Structure formats: structure tokens, C-alpha cells
XYZ file of C-alpha atoms in Angstrom:
542
model
C 20.848 -5.620 -74.805
C 19.811 -2.670 -72.654
C 16.177 -3.775 -72.806
C 17.158 -7.301 -71.686
C 19.240 -5.909 -68.824
C 16.387 -3.603 -67.789
C 13.951 -6.540 -67.877
C 16.256 -8.653 -65.666
C 16.678 -5.792 -63.183
C 12.912 -5.258 -63.035
C 12.307 -8.960 -62.343
C 15.061 -8.930 -59.715
C 13.413 -5.967 -57.941
C 10.056 -7.730 -57.938
C 11.577 -10.920 -56.514
C 13.479 -8.904 -53.882
C 10.297 -7.026 -52.908
C 8.369 -10.292 -52.624
C 11.138 -11.846 -50.516
C 11.197 -8.790 -48.221
C 7.419 -8.895 -47.813
C 7.501 -12.547 -46.866
C 10.351 -11.937 -44.435
C 8.490 -9.073 -42.735
C 5.344 -11.156 -42.580
C 7.235 -13.974 -40.922
C 8.639 -11.524 -38.380
C 5.218 -9.987 -37.707
C 3.315 -13.234 -37.412
C 6.040 -15.725 -36.687
C 5.670 -15.651 -32.942
C 2.322 -17.465 -32.687
C 3.266 -19.803 -35.536
C 6.585 -20.607 -33.885
C 4.832 -21.209 -30.581
C 2.087 -23.287 -32.172
C 4.621 -25.501 -33.913
C 5.960 -26.595 -30.521
C 2.548 -27.702 -29.228
C 2.396 -31.008 -31.093
C 4.975 -32.590 -28.808
C 2.611 -32.091 -25.868
C 0.204 -34.636 -27.393
C 2.784 -37.410 -27.122
C 2.228 -40.191 -24.606
C 5.955 -40.194 -23.808
C 6.912 -37.932 -20.894
C 10.295 -37.121 -22.450
C 8.603 -35.814 -25.604
C 6.384 -33.547 -23.504
C 9.432 -32.306 -21.560
C 11.155 -31.465 -24.847
C 8.004 -29.634 -25.962
C 7.974 -27.617 -22.706
C 11.602 -26.645 -23.266
C 10.861 -25.721 -26.883
C 7.859 -23.570 -25.891
C 9.978 -21.712 -23.332
C 12.802 -21.223 -25.846
C 10.511 -19.361 -28.269
C 10.560 -16.361 -25.928
C 6.952 -15.686 -26.903
C 4.976 -13.521 -24.481
C 2.201 -16.146 -24.512
C 4.593 -18.963 -23.541
C 4.347 -18.079 -19.848
C 0.534 -18.237 -19.966
C 0.572 -21.616 -21.726
C 3.017 -23.135 -19.246
C 1.118 -21.782 -16.238
C -2.142 -23.251 -17.545
C -0.375 -26.556 -18.126
C 1.018 -26.469 -14.583
C -2.500 -25.849 -13.218
C -3.904 -28.758 -15.227
C -6.063 -26.543 -17.457
C -4.331 -27.061 -20.821
C -6.286 -29.232 -23.299
C -6.695 -29.671 -27.029
C -9.940 -30.081 -28.948
C -10.175 -33.674 -30.187
C -11.963 -32.732 -33.393
C -9.616 -29.961 -34.536
C -6.433 -30.471 -32.508
C -6.553 -26.824 -31.401
C -4.854 -26.158 -28.062
C -6.995 -24.403 -25.455
C -7.170 -23.779 -21.736
C -10.518 -24.091 -20.005
C -12.609 -22.556 -17.236
C -15.729 -24.093 -15.664
C -18.880 -22.840 -17.332
C -22.566 -23.525 -16.732
C -23.639 -27.072 -16.016
C -21.315 -29.579 -17.654
C -19.967 -27.045 -20.133
C -16.431 -25.631 -20.086
C -15.422 -22.365 -21.716
C -12.350 -22.845 -23.923
C -9.815 -20.088 -24.645
C -7.240 -20.189 -27.409
C -3.806 -21.028 -26.011
C -2.288 -18.719 -28.638
C -4.476 -15.610 -28.412
C -6.560 -16.007 -25.197
C -9.702 -15.493 -27.305
C -12.840 -17.458 -26.421
C -13.227 -20.459 -28.744
C -16.554 -21.690 -27.396
C -18.176 -23.997 -24.845
C -17.367 -27.717 -24.858
C -18.198 -30.800 -22.876
C -15.125 -32.277 -21.261
C -15.524 -35.434 -23.343
C -14.752 -33.352 -26.446
C -11.404 -32.270 -25.005
C -8.155 -34.113 -24.307
C -6.117 -33.041 -21.289
C -2.346 -32.556 -21.517
C -1.112 -34.863 -18.790
C 1.547 -33.660 -16.366
C 3.595 -35.711 -13.899
C 6.007 -34.555 -11.185
C 9.002 -34.598 -13.514
C 7.184 -32.468 -16.076
C 5.983 -30.087 -13.329
C 9.578 -29.560 -12.265
C 10.567 -28.850 -15.861
C 7.676 -26.382 -16.258
C 8.693 -24.523 -13.089
C 12.244 -24.429 -14.371
C 11.066 -23.077 -17.731
C 8.830 -20.454 -16.093
C 11.690 -19.390 -13.864
C 13.874 -18.966 -16.924
C 11.222 -16.847 -18.653
C 10.700 -14.609 -15.611
C 14.405 -14.345 -14.860
C 14.975 -12.993 -18.355
C 12.249 -10.345 -18.118
C 13.295 -6.782 -18.952
C 11.792 -5.316 -15.777
C 14.111 -5.560 -12.757
C 11.238 -5.802 -10.254
C 9.744 -8.715 -12.198
C 13.062 -10.576 -12.102
C 13.503 -9.842 -8.384
C 9.995 -11.070 -7.550
C 10.523 -14.186 -9.677
C 13.732 -15.097 -7.837
C 12.099 -14.627 -4.432
C 9.058 -16.676 -5.450
C 11.352 -19.598 -6.262
C 12.017 -19.907 -2.514
C 8.503 -21.279 -2.055
C 9.353 -24.563 -3.778
C 13.195 -24.678 -3.669
C 13.367 -27.314 -6.416
C 16.861 -28.674 -7.042
C 16.139 -28.575 -10.797
C 16.309 -24.762 -10.609
C 20.012 -24.697 -9.694
C 21.385 -24.793 -13.279
C 19.078 -21.960 -14.375
C 19.955 -19.785 -11.376
C 23.680 -20.512 -11.603
C 23.714 -19.589 -15.292
C 21.854 -16.367 -14.501
C 24.684 -15.249 -12.171
C 26.891 -14.608 -15.201
C 24.375 -12.452 -17.078
C 22.460 -10.549 -14.380
C 23.437 -6.884 -13.998
C 21.232 -5.745 -11.098
C 22.957 -5.990 -7.665
C 19.615 -6.597 -5.901
C 18.658 -9.442 -8.229
C 22.158 -10.938 -7.974
C 21.916 -10.917 -4.179
C 18.474 -12.540 -4.347
C 19.767 -15.239 -6.732
C 22.722 -15.970 -4.439
C 20.373 -16.311 -1.450
C 17.989 -18.578 -3.378
C 20.859 -20.809 -4.531
C 22.072 -21.076 -0.926
C 18.546 -21.955 0.231
C 18.273 -24.729 -2.379
C 21.702 -26.045 -1.380
C 20.680 -26.039 2.287
C 17.617 -28.114 1.452
C 19.131 -30.550 -1.055
C 22.922 -30.428 -0.619
C 25.333 -32.732 1.191
C 26.666 -31.943 4.681
C 29.515 -29.626 3.657
C 27.294 -27.809 1.140
C 24.574 -27.382 3.771
C 27.045 -25.958 6.302
C 28.397 -23.464 3.777
C 24.869 -22.509 2.678
C 23.688 -22.025 6.283
C 26.564 -19.626 6.914
C 25.800 -17.733 3.711
C 22.113 -17.358 4.649
C 23.090 -15.460 7.806
C 22.842 -12.176 5.872
C 19.323 -12.842 4.528
C 16.278 -10.962 5.836
C 13.687 -13.153 4.124
C 11.269 -14.777 6.646
C 11.156 -17.844 4.361
C 14.874 -18.347 4.936
C 14.364 -18.251 8.705
C 11.649 -20.913 8.417
C 13.954 -23.067 6.251
C 16.813 -22.754 8.759
C 14.562 -23.842 11.629
C 13.231 -26.789 9.614
C 16.742 -27.886 8.655
C 17.910 -27.567 12.264
C 15.093 -29.883 13.399
C 16.201 -32.672 11.054
C 19.984 -32.038 11.261
C 22.239 -34.402 13.216
C 25.694 -32.922 12.646
C 26.793 -30.624 15.516
C 28.786 -28.292 13.249
C 25.797 -27.808 10.960
C 23.474 -27.192 13.920
C 25.890 -24.632 15.410
C 26.160 -22.814 12.068
C 22.381 -22.761 11.692
C 21.967 -21.453 15.266
C 24.382 -18.618 14.555
C 22.519 -17.672 11.370
C 19.139 -17.840 13.114
C 20.393 -15.631 15.946
C 21.731 -13.030 13.491
C 18.488 -12.965 11.479
C 16.256 -12.767 14.574
C 18.307 -9.932 16.103
C 17.918 -7.930 12.883
C 14.201 -8.687 12.760
C 13.820 -7.335 16.298
C 15.426 -4.074 15.168
C 13.136 -3.991 12.132
C 10.186 -4.561 14.472
C 11.163 -1.550 16.587
C 11.674 0.556 13.449
C 8.284 -0.560 12.130
C 6.586 0.380 15.415
C 8.296 3.783 15.316
C 7.005 4.296 11.781
C 3.479 3.249 12.770
C 3.785 5.538 15.801
C 4.728 8.495 13.615
C 1.862 7.587 11.288
C -0.603 7.505 14.200
C 0.934 10.726 15.519
C 0.401 12.373 12.130
C -3.267 11.392 12.138
C -3.615 12.687 15.714
C -1.837 15.900 14.699
C -4.234 16.508 11.813
C -7.197 15.681 14.044
C -5.976 17.768 17.003
C -4.570 20.799 15.201
C -8.062 22.008 14.297
C -9.192 21.346 17.856
C -6.204 23.322 19.126
C -7.726 26.340 17.379
C -11.373 25.919 18.444
C -10.648 24.630 21.957
C -7.189 26.020 22.619
C -7.569 29.482 21.095
C -11.328 30.095 21.367
C -11.978 28.049 24.496
C -14.904 26.217 22.848
C -15.364 22.551 23.742
C -16.485 21.235 20.347
C -17.706 17.653 20.673
C -18.708 17.743 16.991
C -15.073 18.125 15.914
C -14.920 14.421 15.001
C -17.905 14.878 12.695
C -16.007 17.612 10.840
C -13.383 14.937 10.081
C -16.173 12.595 9.034
C -17.522 15.213 6.604
C -14.047 15.579 5.094
C -13.784 11.812 4.636
C -17.234 11.624 3.017
C -16.290 14.527 0.751
C -13.361 12.405 -0.488
C -15.745 9.500 -1.037
C -18.111 11.801 -2.937
C -15.333 13.147 -5.170
C -14.321 9.605 -6.149
C -17.962 8.694 -6.757
C -18.455 11.724 -9.014
C -15.156 11.289 -10.881
C -14.427 7.530 -10.978
C -11.896 7.975 -13.791
C -9.811 10.505 -11.853
C -8.805 8.391 -8.859
C -5.143 9.397 -9.150
C -6.112 13.078 -8.976
C -9.068 12.792 -6.588
C -7.117 13.836 -3.487
C -6.001 17.087 -5.097
C -9.694 17.898 -5.587
C -10.808 16.433 -2.252
C -8.408 18.406 -0.016
C -9.738 21.903 -0.858
C -13.295 20.545 -1.198
C -13.164 18.922 2.256
C -11.731 22.113 3.757
C -14.583 24.159 2.279
C -17.359 21.715 3.212
C -16.232 21.211 6.816
C -15.273 24.876 7.178
C -18.671 26.123 5.966
C -20.496 23.677 8.244
C -18.290 24.901 11.105
C -19.132 28.545 10.364
C -22.834 27.632 10.215
C -22.600 25.922 13.624
C -20.784 28.899 15.138
C -23.225 31.452 13.721
C -26.356 29.547 14.763
C -25.371 27.836 18.032
C -21.916 28.517 19.466
C -22.090 32.333 19.394
C -24.956 32.224 21.912
C -23.018 30.009 24.325
C -19.628 31.724 24.779
C -18.589 31.616 28.423
C -20.929 28.684 29.136
C -18.733 25.580 28.667
C -21.243 22.997 29.900
C -23.998 24.190 27.565
C -21.468 24.356 24.684
C -20.394 20.779 25.338
C -23.982 19.499 25.378
C -24.965 21.507 22.289
C -22.006 20.332 20.192
C -22.575 16.750 21.367
C -26.139 17.008 20.079
C -24.868 18.442 16.779
C -22.489 15.482 16.425
C -25.416 13.051 16.796
C -27.450 15.016 14.228
C -24.595 14.935 11.695
C -24.041 11.205 12.216
C -27.720 10.441 11.685
C -27.843 12.710 8.638
C -25.022 10.716 7.024
C -26.747 7.422 7.882
C -29.971 8.664 6.296
C -28.623 10.486 3.251
C -25.672 8.220 2.366
C -25.629 4.872 4.166
C -25.241 3.458 7.669
C -22.571 1.128 6.278
C -18.880 1.890 5.951
C -17.720 3.108 2.549
C -14.396 2.226 0.968
C -12.268 4.994 -0.535
C -9.744 3.881 -3.148
C -6.112 4.885 -2.790
C -4.496 6.622 -5.786
C -1.860 4.513 -7.536
C 0.930 6.761 -6.255
C -0.183 6.056 -2.658
C -0.457 2.295 -3.132
C 2.287 -0.204 -2.391
C 5.277 0.225 -0.146
C 8.881 1.352 -0.081
C 10.930 -1.789 0.583
C 13.888 -1.217 2.900
C 14.638 -4.920 3.382
C 12.677 -8.115 2.742
C 11.372 -7.884 6.334
C 10.800 -4.143 6.565
C 8.824 -1.860 4.267
C 7.179 1.551 4.634
C 3.687 1.827 3.156
C 3.326 4.803 0.843
C -0.076 5.899 2.155
C 1.215 6.328 5.722
C 4.452 7.895 4.497
C 2.532 10.500 2.508
C 0.238 11.206 5.473
C 3.269 11.944 7.692
C 4.618 14.394 5.102
C 1.161 15.873 4.509
C 0.502 16.478 8.216
C 3.813 18.324 8.637
C 3.030 20.510 5.588
C -0.426 21.379 6.982
C 1.090 22.147 10.391
C 3.642 24.631 9.064
C 1.118 26.165 6.647
C -1.220 26.793 9.572
C 1.633 28.217 11.643
C 2.464 30.660 8.853
C -1.207 31.628 8.527
C -1.534 32.384 12.246
C 1.811 34.165 12.599
C 2.214 36.068 9.326
C -1.277 36.832 7.981
C -3.682 39.656 8.859
C -6.345 37.111 9.808
C -3.930 35.400 12.205
C -3.077 38.745 13.802
C -6.763 39.609 14.231
C -7.523 36.162 15.646
C -4.779 36.464 18.256
C -5.909 39.997 19.096
C -9.512 38.900 19.697
C -8.311 35.932 21.760
C -6.106 38.073 24.017
C -8.384 41.126 24.484
C -11.756 41.164 22.756
C -12.728 44.677 23.935
C -9.456 46.207 22.766
C -9.751 44.406 19.407
C -13.274 45.754 18.925
C -12.076 49.280 19.710
C -9.414 48.890 16.994
C -12.120 48.168 14.408
C -11.809 44.364 14.303
C -15.168 42.616 13.818
C -14.690 40.064 16.578
C -17.905 38.184 15.771
C -16.714 37.409 12.236
C -13.227 36.575 13.481
C -14.861 34.048 15.837
C -16.836 32.527 12.979
C -13.828 32.324 10.650
C -11.630 30.892 13.421
C -14.176 28.177 14.143
C -14.476 27.574 10.401
C -10.683 27.309 10.090
C -10.512 24.701 12.856
C -13.374 22.747 11.283
C -11.802 22.999 7.815
C -8.505 21.580 9.065
C -10.512 18.748 10.654
C -12.022 18.107 7.214
C -8.509 17.814 5.762
C -7.745 15.304 8.528
C -10.746 13.316 7.292
C -9.223 13.190 3.796
C -6.070 11.650 5.270
C -8.065 9.191 7.386
C -9.997 8.016 4.327
C -6.717 6.657 2.906
C -5.966 4.353 5.845
C -9.390 3.311 7.149
C -12.974 2.823 6.028
C -15.255 5.852 5.913
C -18.284 5.558 8.187
C -20.698 7.666 10.275
C -18.713 6.904 13.451
C -15.315 7.764 11.968
C -14.779 10.902 14.048
C -15.761 9.304 17.352
C -12.642 7.146 17.233
C -10.389 10.205 17.385
C -12.219 12.920 19.355
C -11.015 11.801 22.808
C -7.446 11.293 21.578
C -7.553 14.761 20.011
C -8.540 16.383 23.304
C -5.770 14.444 25.053
C -3.209 15.737 22.548
C -4.325 19.364 22.931
C -4.351 19.251 26.744
C -1.062 17.343 26.974
C 0.728 19.646 24.536
C -0.542 22.845 26.106
C -3.877 24.490 25.353
C -3.544 26.920 22.442
C 0.077 26.021 21.640
C 0.544 24.493 18.180
C 4.142 23.414 18.840
C 2.883 21.590 21.908
C 0.223 19.919 19.761
C 2.919 18.684 17.338
C 5.158 17.260 20.078
C 2.232 15.731 21.981
C 0.701 14.093 18.888
C 3.957 12.508 17.726
C 4.970 11.545 21.265
C 1.661 9.898 22.144
C 1.516 8.133 18.778
C 4.997 6.633 19.124
C 4.556 5.666 22.795
C 1.216 4.031 22.009
C 2.671 1.887 19.220
C 5.768 0.926 21.242
C 3.593 -0.289 24.131
C 1.053 -2.153 21.962
C 3.221 -5.211 21.037
C 3.536 -6.390 24.640
C 0.494 -4.791 26.328
C -2.155 -4.836 23.604
C -4.035 -1.939 22.024
C -6.570 -1.416 24.848
C -4.059 -1.591 27.702
C -1.712 0.719 25.765
C -4.443 3.382 25.550
C -5.166 3.013 29.267
C -1.477 3.391 30.158
C -1.191 6.527 28.005
C -4.359 7.988 29.560
C -3.131 7.341 33.115
C 0.213 8.933 32.237
C -1.502 12.063 30.891
C -3.684 12.351 34.015
C -0.619 12.145 36.270
C 1.286 14.573 34.061
C -1.519 17.160 34.030
C -1.650 17.028 37.816
C 1.993 18.102 37.874
C 1.773 20.539 34.928
C -1.847 21.691 34.527
C -1.004 23.834 31.476
C 0.645 21.000 29.544
C 4.071 20.620 27.974
C 4.258 24.096 26.453
C 2.204 26.502 28.558
C 1.298 29.878 27.061
C 2.919 32.870 28.736
C 2.202 36.590 28.989
C -1.114 38.202 28.131
C -2.299 35.066 26.333
C -3.140 33.524 29.709
C -4.609 36.589 31.376
C -8.226 36.376 32.414
């Protein structure tokens, strides 16, 4: 009896184990099989059968379902006549087409089009596919994916999407996605609804910041005949346009601060060499260029470390530009102190030499520097206003460099020696300060900071031999306007000129804006020759 019971239990365990194995196998591999089983309906000549197949494919929830439906929407979904296997195709060589498995995306082989049968799609089926794709994207786990999907639906505004969107209102948890769904529903109702629905939808769209909504309102107004509807649309358009004007001003302010940050980084090094040392360095722009090319070189050497390249490039650019600056000071500038015209001509010649060296050794063409992933994209404030991360980081970076340099000049021994040599060279020498090396290190510091400015510039513009020439004149304007030798003046002048320039540009143009700013600075310097923040005391003696 016990042996019989033990035998039954053993058989039961084996059957249970087999059942469990089959169940797990079906879970592991059931997705493609489940998806594949829905394909057969697509072969039907009846449109309703194909619509049912589309709905069935979407209902599987398979990750590949979205790819299949998109290929079908684009007219690229076929099946091989000989085997019945579903594929999507891309044009190959000659009359051949490369076929990819609709289930796995693997290459099946090359076929002539006569060996394939296309899955036909009409307008009704296209609408059903869009509806199915919307449902798949709206149910994605990622909130940003759902938000983008809802906003993309405003391109077509198909009335068939209303049931899907309305049902989603009950299950969506994200406030941003809910707001986007509500706006999209209102937009569809404005396009396809009756008069009362359109009027209600137009009023609801007043709070939207999407430019597509503004276009839709203007289009609806053109075809509308009811006065109440037209008045409601006008009110919504006025509200949206007034907000967009404010966003435009805010955007120009942001671009102005961004330009000001670039000018600050470019001018802060010049404020040291020109403002503190009195050296007119026309090669200052080429120090920025060297910093930008150092960034390019770091990315070329370490292509797999793009996200970390800037952390390597910043100190590297400072060292490269700083050492070149020290070399220039030791070999050329030190022989020309007190001779501004000769210094200007010599540094101008050095700038031409450096430009030609880059053209010869690297390339005369502009080079593209890739942004790290954490500097790509933008911070969305509204649908009409976003702050790009690269410019936002440059603003923060420039302020950090400014205060770091201030601390170096005010609190360090080198800063004390530099100020001592600047104010009274003979007295500094008598106190044991090697003024010649202080001069070299000061010039190197200014050049090194210019190299750091080049790193920042590489993130917002192409890197080329003429990069520095675009900023050298503006840098001198910032230093003179702010007050020669005054770093606080450089900060205020850079930000002020950047913002004013960008606020004038929309109505005057970029060239006229620069001319207006230049004329203003000329008139201002005539009234205040020492700039906004003039140095006082022994700093201006002699």
C-alpha cells in the first residue's frame, strides 16, 4: 500500500514538474507566439478582418507590436508568399529588398518584390492603427513617453482617438499628462465637434501654450461663421499670444545671460592681462581657440568618455593655454612692456601664427565637439518656453570661474604678489618678489582662463581656427566698459551687454544691435573714461 502511494506521489510530482516547465516556457516565449498568432488576420481581403487583427496585435501588449504597426502604417509590412512569414522591408541594391522579421527584427534575406505580398492599408485602417499606437504609447511606463505621445496626437487630431483619450482620463496619474490629454481632447473637439462643443473647446484651449493649438484656433476662426464662436476664439488667441510675448522676453533674457556668460569667460582673462598688466593682447582670442581645440582633442583621444570629457578638458585647456601664454610672455611680451603699439602688433602677429598653425596641423575646416548627455536637451518650463541645458550649465560655470578667480586674487599669496607688482613694481622687487615671474604667471593665468572659455564655447558653437576672432573685440569692450582691472565691473558689463544685445536683436537684427551697443559704449566712455567701476587709490597712480 505504501509502495503504491509512493509511486502515485512520484508520478504526480513528475506531472506537476512537467506542467510547471511548460507554463514557464509559455510565459518566456509566449509573447512572440501570441503576437504571431494575430498576424493571419492581416492577410484577409476584408478590411474589417484586418482592423480586428490590428486591434488584436495592439492588445497583446508585446514590445514589438508598436514596431509592426508603425511599419504597417508606413506601407512596409509584407509577408513572404512562399512561407507566409511576416516581414518589413527596406530598399536594397538594384531590384532587391532586404526583409526583416516582423517578430525579431532579424534580417531574413533579400527578395524581389514579386516574391512578397504587401499588407494593404486604407484610410479606415490607418485611423485604427493610429488609435492602436496611441493606446500603446499612452500606456507606456515612462511618463515622458506618455506625455510626448499625447502631444504628438495633436498633429493629426483624428476623431477616432477620442474614446482612447477619454478612457485614459480615468487611469492616468500624472498631472502633466492629464493636462496634455485634456488639451488634446479639446483640440479634437474644436476640429470635429458641433457648434456648442467647439465653443466650449475654444474656451478651454485658452490656457494652452502649445503653438499647434494657436495654429488650430486661427484655422478654425477662418472657417467659423458663428459670432459667439469667433469671439471665444479671439479671446483664447489673445491670451495665448500675450503669454507667448512674455515667454519671448524671458527667452531673450536667458539668451542674453548666456551670451553674457560667454563674454564674461572670454573677458575675465583679458581683464587680467589688459586690465591688471596693461598688455594689449590681440592673441587672447587664440587662447580661447586653443582651449576649444583641446576639448576636441580630448574627445578624439577618448571617444568612449564623452560624458566625462569636459572634466578632463577644463584643466587640460587651462594648462595648454596657460603654458602657451607663459611662453609668449617670456619670449615676446617681456621685451615690450611700456610700448603698447609694438605689443599690439606683436600679439596680432602671434594670433595669425597660431591660426595658421591650427589650419596646418589640424584642419582649416570647423570641427564639431559633441555635448555630453547631461548637457543635451532642455529644461521645459512650458510647451513654448524651454531652457537648453548647455547654456544653463555655461551660465553656472562662468559664475563659478568668476568667484574662484576672485578668491585666488584676493586670498592667495600669488594674488597678493600680483597686486603688489601691479601697484608698485620697484617696491615689490625690494620686498623680494620676483616681478618677472609674477608677470609671466599673471599672463599665463589670463591665458589659461581664456582656454577655459574655449571649453565652454565648444559646447555651443563649432570649433574652428577663427573661433577667437569672433569674441576678441567684444571682450575688449566688456573690459573697458566695466572698468579696466575691475573684475566686478567685468561681470556687470558682460551680463549687461549680453542681455541688451539679445533684447535689441529681435527688432533691430544682430548687426544693428552690435552697432547700437558699440555706439552706446563710445558715448559712455566719453562721459566716464574709467568705465562703470573705476579703480581708486594707489591702483591708478602712475
